[in-house]
Short mmCIF file of C-alpha atoms in Angstrom, two decimals:
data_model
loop_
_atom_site.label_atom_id
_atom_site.label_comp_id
_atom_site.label_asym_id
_atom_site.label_seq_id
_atom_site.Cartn_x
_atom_site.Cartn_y
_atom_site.Cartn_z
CA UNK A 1 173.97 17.77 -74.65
CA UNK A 2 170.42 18.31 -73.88
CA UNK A 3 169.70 21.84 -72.13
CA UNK A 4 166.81 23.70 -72.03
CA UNK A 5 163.47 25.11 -70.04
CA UNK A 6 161.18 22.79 -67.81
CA UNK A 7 157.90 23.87 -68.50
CA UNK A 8 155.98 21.30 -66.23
CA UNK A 9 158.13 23.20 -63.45
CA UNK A 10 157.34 26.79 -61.45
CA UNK A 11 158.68 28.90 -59.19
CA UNK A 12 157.09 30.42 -56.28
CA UNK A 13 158.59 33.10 -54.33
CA UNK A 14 158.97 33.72 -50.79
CA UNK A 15 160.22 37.69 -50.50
CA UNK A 16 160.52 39.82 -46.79
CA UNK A 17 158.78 42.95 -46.71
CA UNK A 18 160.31 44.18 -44.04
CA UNK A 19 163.97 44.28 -43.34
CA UNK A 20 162.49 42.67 -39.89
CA UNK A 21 161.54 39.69 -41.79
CA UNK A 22 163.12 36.37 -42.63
CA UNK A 23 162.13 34.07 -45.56
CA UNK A 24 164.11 31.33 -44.71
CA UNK A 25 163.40 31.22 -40.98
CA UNK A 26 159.82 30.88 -42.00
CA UNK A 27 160.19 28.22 -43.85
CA UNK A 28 162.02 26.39 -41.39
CA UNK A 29 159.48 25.70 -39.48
CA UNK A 30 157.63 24.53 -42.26
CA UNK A 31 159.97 22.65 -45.05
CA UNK A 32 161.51 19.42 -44.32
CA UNK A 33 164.92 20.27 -44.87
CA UNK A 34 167.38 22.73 -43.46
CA UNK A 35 166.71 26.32 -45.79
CA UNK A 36 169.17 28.06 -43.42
CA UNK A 37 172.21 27.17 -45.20
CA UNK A 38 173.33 26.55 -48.64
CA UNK A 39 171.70 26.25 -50.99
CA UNK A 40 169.43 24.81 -53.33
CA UNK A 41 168.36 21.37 -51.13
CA UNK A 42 165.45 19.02 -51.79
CA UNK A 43 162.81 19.53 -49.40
CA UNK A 44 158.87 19.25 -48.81
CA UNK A 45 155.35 20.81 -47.55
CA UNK A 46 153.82 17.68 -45.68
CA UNK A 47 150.86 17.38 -43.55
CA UNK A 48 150.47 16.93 -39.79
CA UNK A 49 150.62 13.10 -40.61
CA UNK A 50 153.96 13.41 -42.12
CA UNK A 51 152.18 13.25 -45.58
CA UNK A 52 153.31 14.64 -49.11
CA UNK A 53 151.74 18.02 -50.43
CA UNK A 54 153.83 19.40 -52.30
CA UNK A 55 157.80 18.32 -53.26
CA UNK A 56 160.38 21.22 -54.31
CA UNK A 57 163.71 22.50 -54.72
CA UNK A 58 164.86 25.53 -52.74
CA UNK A 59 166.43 27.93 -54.06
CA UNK A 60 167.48 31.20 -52.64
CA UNK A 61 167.93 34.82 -54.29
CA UNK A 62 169.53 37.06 -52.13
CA UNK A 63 166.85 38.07 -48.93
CA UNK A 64 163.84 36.03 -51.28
CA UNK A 65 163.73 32.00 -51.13
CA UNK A 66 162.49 30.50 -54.30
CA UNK A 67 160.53 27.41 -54.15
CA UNK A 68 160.83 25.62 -57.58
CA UNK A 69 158.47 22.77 -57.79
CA UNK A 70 155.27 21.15 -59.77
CA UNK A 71 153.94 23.93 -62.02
CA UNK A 72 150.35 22.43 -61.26
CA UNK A 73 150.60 22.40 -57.51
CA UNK A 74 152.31 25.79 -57.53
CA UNK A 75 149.47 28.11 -56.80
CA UNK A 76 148.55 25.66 -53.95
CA UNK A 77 151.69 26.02 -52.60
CA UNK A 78 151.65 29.90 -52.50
CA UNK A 79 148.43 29.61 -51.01
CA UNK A 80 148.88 26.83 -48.40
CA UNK A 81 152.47 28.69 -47.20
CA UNK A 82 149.77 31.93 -47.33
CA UNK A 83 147.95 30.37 -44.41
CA UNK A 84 150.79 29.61 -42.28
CA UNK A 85 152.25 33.43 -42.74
CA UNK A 86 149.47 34.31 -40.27
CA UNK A 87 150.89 38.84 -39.22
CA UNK A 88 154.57 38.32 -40.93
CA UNK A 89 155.26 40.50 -43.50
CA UNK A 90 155.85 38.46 -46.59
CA UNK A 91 155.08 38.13 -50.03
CA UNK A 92 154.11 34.78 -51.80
CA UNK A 93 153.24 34.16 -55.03
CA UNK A 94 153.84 32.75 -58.02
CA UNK A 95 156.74 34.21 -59.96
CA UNK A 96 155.38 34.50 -63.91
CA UNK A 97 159.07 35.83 -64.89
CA UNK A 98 161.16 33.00 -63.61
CA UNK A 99 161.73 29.23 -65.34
CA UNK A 100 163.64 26.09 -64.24
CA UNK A 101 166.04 25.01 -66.42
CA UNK A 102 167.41 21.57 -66.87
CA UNK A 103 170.90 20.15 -68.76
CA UNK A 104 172.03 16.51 -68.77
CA UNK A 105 175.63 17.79 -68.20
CA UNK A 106 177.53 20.49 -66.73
CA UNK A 107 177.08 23.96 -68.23
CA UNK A 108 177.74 27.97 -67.63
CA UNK A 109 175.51 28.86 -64.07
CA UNK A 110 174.17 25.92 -63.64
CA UNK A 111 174.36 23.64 -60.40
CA UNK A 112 173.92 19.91 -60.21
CA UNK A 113 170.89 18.43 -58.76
CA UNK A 114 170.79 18.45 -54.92
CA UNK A 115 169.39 15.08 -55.16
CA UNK A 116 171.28 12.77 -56.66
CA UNK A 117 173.98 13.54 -59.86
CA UNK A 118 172.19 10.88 -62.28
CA UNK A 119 169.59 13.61 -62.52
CA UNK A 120 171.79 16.47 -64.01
CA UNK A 121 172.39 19.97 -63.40
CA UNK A 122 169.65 23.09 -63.21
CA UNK A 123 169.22 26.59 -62.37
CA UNK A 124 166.44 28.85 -62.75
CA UNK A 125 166.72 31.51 -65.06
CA UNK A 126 163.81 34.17 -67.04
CA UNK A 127 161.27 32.36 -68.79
CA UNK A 128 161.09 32.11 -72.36
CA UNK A 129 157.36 32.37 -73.63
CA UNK A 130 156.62 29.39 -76.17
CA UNK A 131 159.84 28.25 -76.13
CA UNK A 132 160.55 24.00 -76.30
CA UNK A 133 160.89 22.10 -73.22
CA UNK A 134 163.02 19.66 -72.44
CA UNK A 135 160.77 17.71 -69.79
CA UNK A 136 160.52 14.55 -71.78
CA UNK A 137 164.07 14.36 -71.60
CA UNK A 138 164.34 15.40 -67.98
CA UNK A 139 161.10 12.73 -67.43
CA UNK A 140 163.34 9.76 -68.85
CA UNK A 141 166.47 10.85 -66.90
CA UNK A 142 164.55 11.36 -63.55
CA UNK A 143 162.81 7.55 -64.23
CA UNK A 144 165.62 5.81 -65.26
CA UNK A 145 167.60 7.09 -62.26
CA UNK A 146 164.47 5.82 -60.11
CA UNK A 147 163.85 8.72 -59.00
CA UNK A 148 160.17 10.02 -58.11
CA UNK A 149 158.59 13.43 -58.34
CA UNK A 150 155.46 15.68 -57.71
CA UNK A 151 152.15 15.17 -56.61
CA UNK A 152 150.96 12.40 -59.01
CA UNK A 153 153.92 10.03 -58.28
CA UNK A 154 154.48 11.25 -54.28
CA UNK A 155 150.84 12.78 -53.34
CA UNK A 156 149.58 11.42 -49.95
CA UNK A 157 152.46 9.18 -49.26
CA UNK A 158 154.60 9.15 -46.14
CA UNK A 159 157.69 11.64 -46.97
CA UNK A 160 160.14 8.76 -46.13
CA UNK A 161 158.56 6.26 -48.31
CA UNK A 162 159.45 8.35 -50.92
CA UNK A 163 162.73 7.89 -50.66
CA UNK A 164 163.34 11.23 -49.39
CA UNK A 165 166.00 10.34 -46.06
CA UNK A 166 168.27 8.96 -49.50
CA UNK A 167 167.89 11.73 -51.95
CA UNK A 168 168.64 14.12 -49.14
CA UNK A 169 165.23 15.66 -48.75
CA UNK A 170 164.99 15.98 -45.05
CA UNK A 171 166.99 16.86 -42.09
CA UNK A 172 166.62 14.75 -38.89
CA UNK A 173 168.55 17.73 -36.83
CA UNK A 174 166.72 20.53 -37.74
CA UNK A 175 163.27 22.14 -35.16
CA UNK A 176 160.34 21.18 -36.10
CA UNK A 177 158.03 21.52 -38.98
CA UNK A 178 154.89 20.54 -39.97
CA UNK A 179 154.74 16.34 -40.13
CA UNK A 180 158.31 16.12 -38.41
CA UNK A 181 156.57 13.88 -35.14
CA UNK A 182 155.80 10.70 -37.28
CA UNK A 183 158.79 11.44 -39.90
CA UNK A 184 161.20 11.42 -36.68
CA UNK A 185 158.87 8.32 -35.40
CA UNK A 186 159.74 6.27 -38.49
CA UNK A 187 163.25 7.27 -38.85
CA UNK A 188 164.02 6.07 -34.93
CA UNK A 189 162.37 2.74 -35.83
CA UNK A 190 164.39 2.46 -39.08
CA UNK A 191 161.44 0.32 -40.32
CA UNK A 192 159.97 1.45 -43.12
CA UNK A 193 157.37 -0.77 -44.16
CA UNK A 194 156.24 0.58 -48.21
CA UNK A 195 158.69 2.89 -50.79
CA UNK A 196 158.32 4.27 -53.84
CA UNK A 197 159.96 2.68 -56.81
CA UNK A 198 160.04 3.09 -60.68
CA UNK A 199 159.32 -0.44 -61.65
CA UNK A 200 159.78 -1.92 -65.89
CA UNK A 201 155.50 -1.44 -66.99
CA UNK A 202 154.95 -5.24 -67.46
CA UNK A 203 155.80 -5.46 -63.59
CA UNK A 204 153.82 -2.67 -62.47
CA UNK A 205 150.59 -3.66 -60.08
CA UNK A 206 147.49 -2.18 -60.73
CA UNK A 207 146.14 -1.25 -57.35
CA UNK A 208 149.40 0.05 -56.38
CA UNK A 209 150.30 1.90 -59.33
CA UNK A 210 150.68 6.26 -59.47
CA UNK A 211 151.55 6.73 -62.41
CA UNK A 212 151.90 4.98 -65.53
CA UNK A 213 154.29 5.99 -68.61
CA UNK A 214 153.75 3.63 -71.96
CA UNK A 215 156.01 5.64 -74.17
CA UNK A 216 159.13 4.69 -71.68
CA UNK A 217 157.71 1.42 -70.25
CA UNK A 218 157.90 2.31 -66.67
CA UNK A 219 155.56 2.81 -64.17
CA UNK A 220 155.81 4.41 -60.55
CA UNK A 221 154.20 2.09 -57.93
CA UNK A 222 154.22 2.62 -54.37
CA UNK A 223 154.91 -0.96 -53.18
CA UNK A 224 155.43 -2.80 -49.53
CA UNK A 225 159.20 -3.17 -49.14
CA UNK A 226 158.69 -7.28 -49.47
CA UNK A 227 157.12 -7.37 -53.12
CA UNK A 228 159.87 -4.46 -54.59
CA UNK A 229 161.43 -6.62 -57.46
CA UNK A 230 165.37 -6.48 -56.43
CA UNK A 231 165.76 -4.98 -60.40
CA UNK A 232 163.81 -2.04 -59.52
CA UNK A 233 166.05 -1.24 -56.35
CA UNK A 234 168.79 1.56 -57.55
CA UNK A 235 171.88 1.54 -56.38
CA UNK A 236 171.58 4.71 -54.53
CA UNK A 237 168.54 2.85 -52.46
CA UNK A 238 169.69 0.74 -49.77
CA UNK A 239 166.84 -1.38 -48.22
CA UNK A 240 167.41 -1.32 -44.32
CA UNK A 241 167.62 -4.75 -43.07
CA UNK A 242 164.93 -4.29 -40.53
CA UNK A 243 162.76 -3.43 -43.56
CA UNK A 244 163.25 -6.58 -46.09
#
């Protein structure tokens, strides 16, 4: 069993103020996925366009939401949801005490990954100061499932060419939130036309490469639907035929 802290992940939390106020009714009108109910899900911060900012898993703690995603991006977060808080009375920041943790099997208070079950079980949990990660482990899980993550592998790319309809990152019967018009758009159509793919390192192309990783062989690339090698395809992805 591997267990341990993710130290390339944060937290940021969301907490009322006032017994007025509602975290997670905020955030619905920003998040891509249905925070009203149980939790955690896999949701998103897009732009107008229906663009990735910032990925995450939500996570809720009692009144407070928790927003565990990118450690780089998660001041940005905490700042971006900042601007949208505009007179509510709510705190968001960057939690320093709290960790994700990560285990490649089932184990005491943790919950498996809202996304898909290939990727393991998590919670979040204190954070241990110095203590070993175990993201290189959790990096060669996540690829090897074909799964993509955070703002180097997803930044600026249409939510549902991310995959994000099949890993469960969006709901198509919640209100509205910031980018829902041209998710909805492309959903309706059931067409789209580019996704993102973990593709063998040999295979990767150049121009349409994110992210590269020598030390597994694999490579994220963000690739039109027609040129997506049929090995690279996972069997939790199933290619529309109005988009082959």
């Amino acid at each position: 069993m591997t267990i341990g802290q993710l130290n390339s992940r944060a937290v940021v939390r969301v907490s009322p103020l006032d017994e007025s106020e509602d975290a997670a009714a905020f955030l619905q009108g920003l998040l891509t996925n249905d925070v009203t109910g149980t939790l955690p899900v896999y949701a998103a911060l897009l732009t107008a366009q229906g663009k990735t900012m910032v990925d995450m898993l939500v996570w809720r703690d009692e009144h407070d939401i928790l927003l565990e995603c990118e450690a780089a991006e998660a001041e940005t977060l905490a700042k971006r949801l900042s601007l949208y808080r505009l007179r509510r009375k709510l705190d968001i920041a960057v939690d320093a005490g709290l960790a994700a943790f990560w285990s490649d099997e089932a184990a005491d208070g943790f919950v498996p990954d809202p996304r898909l079950p290939a990727l393991g079980y998590r919670r979040l949990g204190a954070i241990s100061t110095g203590a070993d990660g175990v993201d290189e482990s959790y990096l060669d899980q996540r690829l090897s499932s074909g799964v993509a993550e955070g703002s180097t592998e997803l930044g600026d790319i249409l939510w549902l060419e991310t995959n994000a309809a099949e890993l469960g990152g969006v709901s198509f019967t919640k209100g509205c939130y910031i980018g829902q018009e041209n998710t909805a758009r492309m959903n309706w159509r059931q067409k789209i036309n580019r996704r993102v793919v973990v593709v063998p390192l040999a295979q990767s192309q150049e121009k349409r490469c994110k992210a590269a990783y020598p030390a597994l062989g694999l490579a994220v690339d963000h690739l039109r639907v027609d040129d997506i090698p049929a090995e690279a395809v996972p069997d939790w992805m199933t290619l529309a035929a109005g988009e082959a």
